[in-house]
Amino acid sequence: MRKKVKRCDEEDRSRQGLLANRETRDDPDRMRILLIGCGYTVSVLAARLRARGDAVSAVVRTETSATLLRTRGLSVRIADCRGAADARHACSGAYEAVVFSLSAGGGDARQTYVDALRHVLDALEASPPRTFLFAGSASVYGRADGGWAHETMPPEPVAPAARILLEAEELVAARCASRFSAAILRFSAIYGPGRAHFLDRLRHGEAILPGRADTWMNRIYRDDAAAAIERLLLQTPSETGCAIFNATDDEPARQEDVAAWICGKLGRPPPRFDETAPPTRRRAGANRRLSNARLRATGWAPKFPNYREGFGALLALPAHHHS
Ligand SMILES: NC(=O)c1ccc[n+]([C@@H]2O[C@H](COP(=O)([O-])OP(=O)(O)OC[C@H]3O[C@@H](n4cnc5c(N)ncnc54)[C@H](OP(=O)(O)O)[C@@H]3O)[C@@H](O)[C@H]2O)c1
């Protein structure tokens, strides 16, 4: 199965020149876009797409999220896509593009990333979109040696959730063949207003952080993550196939450097790192540098190219924006 994703991705690399040259979609009409999952990142995407005049429908699981999105003018359906009937309800209608972006949170990863995805892909069979985007994770690389991670490398996931995410990628690749074009985005840690765990720990005065001081970290600012999805949506190729893109900022950074920079801004001494402390669930022992060269070749450019720009902007926000 692993080969399928790789082969599909390699075939598609040749398409990138074509992708990069298409600044906007051909169709001057509004695009109908279905967002399966519309949380922290994709709600920003939804606002961007609506501002362009696209017809956007969102699917969420809870009434609370639906109410919030409706107050922002979005058309919202409530469905739990882990069930086939709900997934059919979520996908009813015809769409040029579908973005699948669910998070398992602390719940069952297989049900969210594989079962729900399968139900959604089944439901879309009746009226397949031109483009399907899957929001995945760089955790599939599984590297812990500090080396670079490129899309051409065979993923070697270690954490159970990362293995499941790779299975989901393989499902997308297998299903898109000859039906629609697909893009898989492998996101690094998404951060921004109200979601900046590393910054918060230091803000709250934690003096000891888990892991090695020289561990590489990768992140992407929420709005740049939304812009990356938008970029790939608007560059819909005519052929079918599947392409993979790392979605991360320009500058992997060692956690000691990030912590020292933040503490300098906070006027605090930098923390100590404890290699023996168990890693957080988010990091799970990862140590890699993620390349965004392929995504950048599409014309996407991050507004927050590194942690200094991103955390600098967050530090300048008034306190009620803090996590
Ligand atoms: N956050 C990160 O650092 C990070 C890192 C790597 C990859 N990613 C990936 O990037 C994407 C965006 O992440 P995010 O943090 O912005 O997402 P998020 O805020 O956690 O939002 C997830 C969305 O999915 C919906 N959802 C979850 N389970 C569902 C289900 N079974 N049926 C229908 N809807 C369901 C949620 O609805 P409710 O609000 O109603 O529950 C919410 O709208 C996700 O695919 C995530 O896996 C994130």
PDB file of C-alpha atoms and ligand atoms in Angstrom, residues 36-42 59-62 65 79-82 100-103 112-113 116 135-138 165 187-190 195 282, ligand 1:
ATOM      1  CA  ILE A  36     -15.776  18.359   5.842  1.00  0.00           C
ATOM      2  CA  GLY A  37     -14.559  19.608   9.210  1.00  0.00           C
ATOM      3  CA  CYS A  38     -14.383  23.351   9.731  1.00  0.00           C
ATOM      4  CA  GLY A  39     -12.390  24.051  12.868  1.00  0.00           C
ATOM      5  CA  TYR A  40      -9.458  26.259  13.809  1.00  0.00           C
ATOM      6  CA  THR A  41      -7.742  26.308  10.392  1.00  0.00           C
ATOM      7  CA  VAL A  42     -10.501  25.595   7.912  1.00  0.00           C
ATOM      8  CA  VAL A  59     -19.786  20.065   7.967  1.00  0.00           C
ATOM      9  CA  VAL A  60     -19.114  19.848  11.701  1.00  0.00           C
ATOM     10  CA  ARG A  61     -20.048  17.377  14.381  1.00  0.00           C
ATOM     11  CA  THR A  62     -21.376  19.543  17.197  1.00  0.00           C
ATOM     12  CA  SER A  65     -19.485  24.641  16.296  1.00  0.00           C
ATOM     13  CA  ALA A  79     -22.998  15.200  10.751  1.00  0.00           C
ATOM     14  CA  ASP A  80     -20.710  12.703  12.414  1.00  0.00           C
ATOM     15  CA  CYS A  81     -18.894  11.265   9.411  1.00  0.00           C
ATOM     16  CA  ARG A  82     -17.765   8.226  11.393  1.00  0.00           C
ATOM     17  CA  PHE A 100     -11.505  16.704   4.300  1.00  0.00           C
ATOM     18  CA  SER A 101     -10.078  18.096   7.510  1.00  0.00           C
ATOM     19  CA  LEU A 102     -11.159  16.226  10.623  1.00  0.00           C
ATOM     20  CA  SER A 103      -9.238  15.969  13.873  1.00  0.00           C
ATOM     21  CA  THR A 112     -11.900   9.675  12.376  1.00  0.00           C
ATOM     22  CA  TYR A 113      -9.130   9.439   9.819  1.00  0.00           C
ATOM     23  CA  ALA A 116     -14.952   8.639   8.275  1.00  0.00           C
ATOM     24  CA  ALA A 135      -5.510  17.589   5.534  1.00  0.00           C
ATOM     25  CA  GLY A 136      -2.923  15.203   6.924  1.00  0.00           C
ATOM     26  CA  SER A 137       0.121  15.466   9.107  1.00  0.00           C
ATOM     27  CA  ALA A 138       3.911  15.497   8.847  1.00  0.00           C
ATOM     28  CA  LEU A 165      -2.867   8.851   8.998  1.00  0.00           C
ATOM     29  CA  PHE A 187       0.869  19.886   8.055  1.00  0.00           C
ATOM     30  CA  SER A 188       3.426  20.642  10.713  1.00  0.00           C
ATOM     31  CA  ALA A 189       2.120  22.019  14.047  1.00  0.00           C
ATOM     32  CA  ILE A 190      -0.536  24.631  13.311  1.00  0.00           C
ATOM     33  CA  ARG A 195      -3.517  28.116  19.965  1.00  0.00           C
ATOM     34  CA  ARG A 282       1.926  16.244  20.047  1.00  0.00           C
TER      35      ARG A 282
HETATM   36  N1  LIG B   1      -3.588  21.405  14.710  1.00  0.00           N
HETATM   37  C1  LIG B   1      -2.409  20.930  14.330  1.00  0.00           C
HETATM   38  O1  LIG B   1      -1.339  21.272  14.873  1.00  0.00           O
HETATM   39  C2  LIG B   1      -2.332  19.945  13.181  1.00  0.00           C
HETATM   40  C3  LIG B   1      -1.095  19.367  12.861  1.00  0.00           C
HETATM   41  C4  LIG B   1      -1.031  18.490  11.790  1.00  0.00           C
HETATM   42  C5  LIG B   1      -2.192  18.217  11.062  1.00  0.00           C
HETATM   43  N2  LIG B   1      -3.387  18.792  11.395  1.00  0.00           N
HETATM   44  C6  LIG B   1      -4.582  18.504  10.595  1.00  0.00           C
HETATM   45  O2  LIG B   1      -5.025  19.728  10.030  1.00  0.00           O
HETATM   46  C7  LIG B   1      -6.447  19.764   9.980  1.00  0.00           C
HETATM   47  C8  LIG B   1      -6.961  21.021  10.653  1.00  0.00           C
HETATM   48  O3  LIG B   1      -6.601  20.969  12.041  1.00  0.00           O
HETATM   49  P1  LIG B   1      -7.327  21.924  13.089  1.00  0.00           P
HETATM   50  O4  LIG B   1      -6.542  21.791  14.355  1.00  0.00           O
HETATM   51  O5  LIG B   1      -7.542  23.264  12.487  1.00  0.00           O
HETATM   52  O6  LIG B   1      -8.757  21.185  13.244  1.00  0.00           O
HETATM   53  P2  LIG B   1      -9.799  21.323  14.434  1.00  0.00           P
HETATM   54  O7  LIG B   1      -9.833  22.728  14.946  1.00  0.00           O
HETATM   55  O8  LIG B   1      -9.545  20.243  15.440  1.00  0.00           O
HETATM   56  O9  LIG B   1     -11.185  21.040  13.694  1.00  0.00           O
HETATM   57  C9  LIG B   1     -11.623  19.766  13.370  1.00  0.00           C
HETATM   58  C10 LIG B   1     -12.992  19.876  12.724  1.00  0.00           C
HETATM   59  O10 LIG B   1     -13.444  18.551  12.404  1.00  0.00           O
HETATM   60  C11 LIG B   1     -14.783  18.394  12.879  1.00  0.00           C
HETATM   61  N3  LIG B   1     -14.972  16.972  13.182  1.00  0.00           N
HETATM   62  C12 LIG B   1     -14.202  16.180  13.985  1.00  0.00           C
HETATM   63  N4  LIG B   1     -14.671  14.916  13.962  1.00  0.00           N
HETATM   64  C13 LIG B   1     -15.722  14.911  13.113  1.00  0.00           C
HETATM   65  C14 LIG B   1     -16.600  13.911  12.651  1.00  0.00           C
HETATM   66  N5  LIG B   1     -16.481  12.648  13.057  1.00  0.00           N
HETATM   67  N6  LIG B   1     -17.577  14.247  11.757  1.00  0.00           N
HETATM   68  C15 LIG B   1     -17.709  15.535  11.335  1.00  0.00           C
HETATM   69  N7  LIG B   1     -16.890  16.533  11.735  1.00  0.00           N
HETATM   70  C16 LIG B   1     -15.928  16.225  12.623  1.00  0.00           C
HETATM   71  C17 LIG B   1     -14.869  19.283  14.101  1.00  0.00           C
HETATM   72  O11 LIG B   1     -16.222  19.582  14.380  1.00  0.00           O
HETATM   73  P3  LIG B   1     -16.674  19.928  15.896  1.00  0.00           P
HETATM   74  O12 LIG B   1     -15.990  21.214  16.257  1.00  0.00           O
HETATM   75  O13 LIG B   1     -18.159  20.073  15.802  1.00  0.00           O
HETATM   76  O14 LIG B   1     -16.217  18.760  16.761  1.00  0.00           O
HETATM   77  C18 LIG B   1     -14.070  20.507  13.612  1.00  0.00           C
HETATM   78  O15 LIG B   1     -14.885  21.317  12.806  1.00  0.00           O
HETATM   79  C19 LIG B   1      -6.944  18.475  10.611  1.00  0.00           C
HETATM   80  O16 LIG B   1      -7.227  17.558   9.578  1.00  0.00           O
HETATM   81  C20 LIG B   1      -5.759  17.990  11.427  1.00  0.00           C
HETATM   82  O17 LIG B   1      -5.745  16.586  11.542  1.00  0.00           O
HETATM   83  C21 LIG B   1      -3.475  19.647  12.438  1.00  0.00           C
END
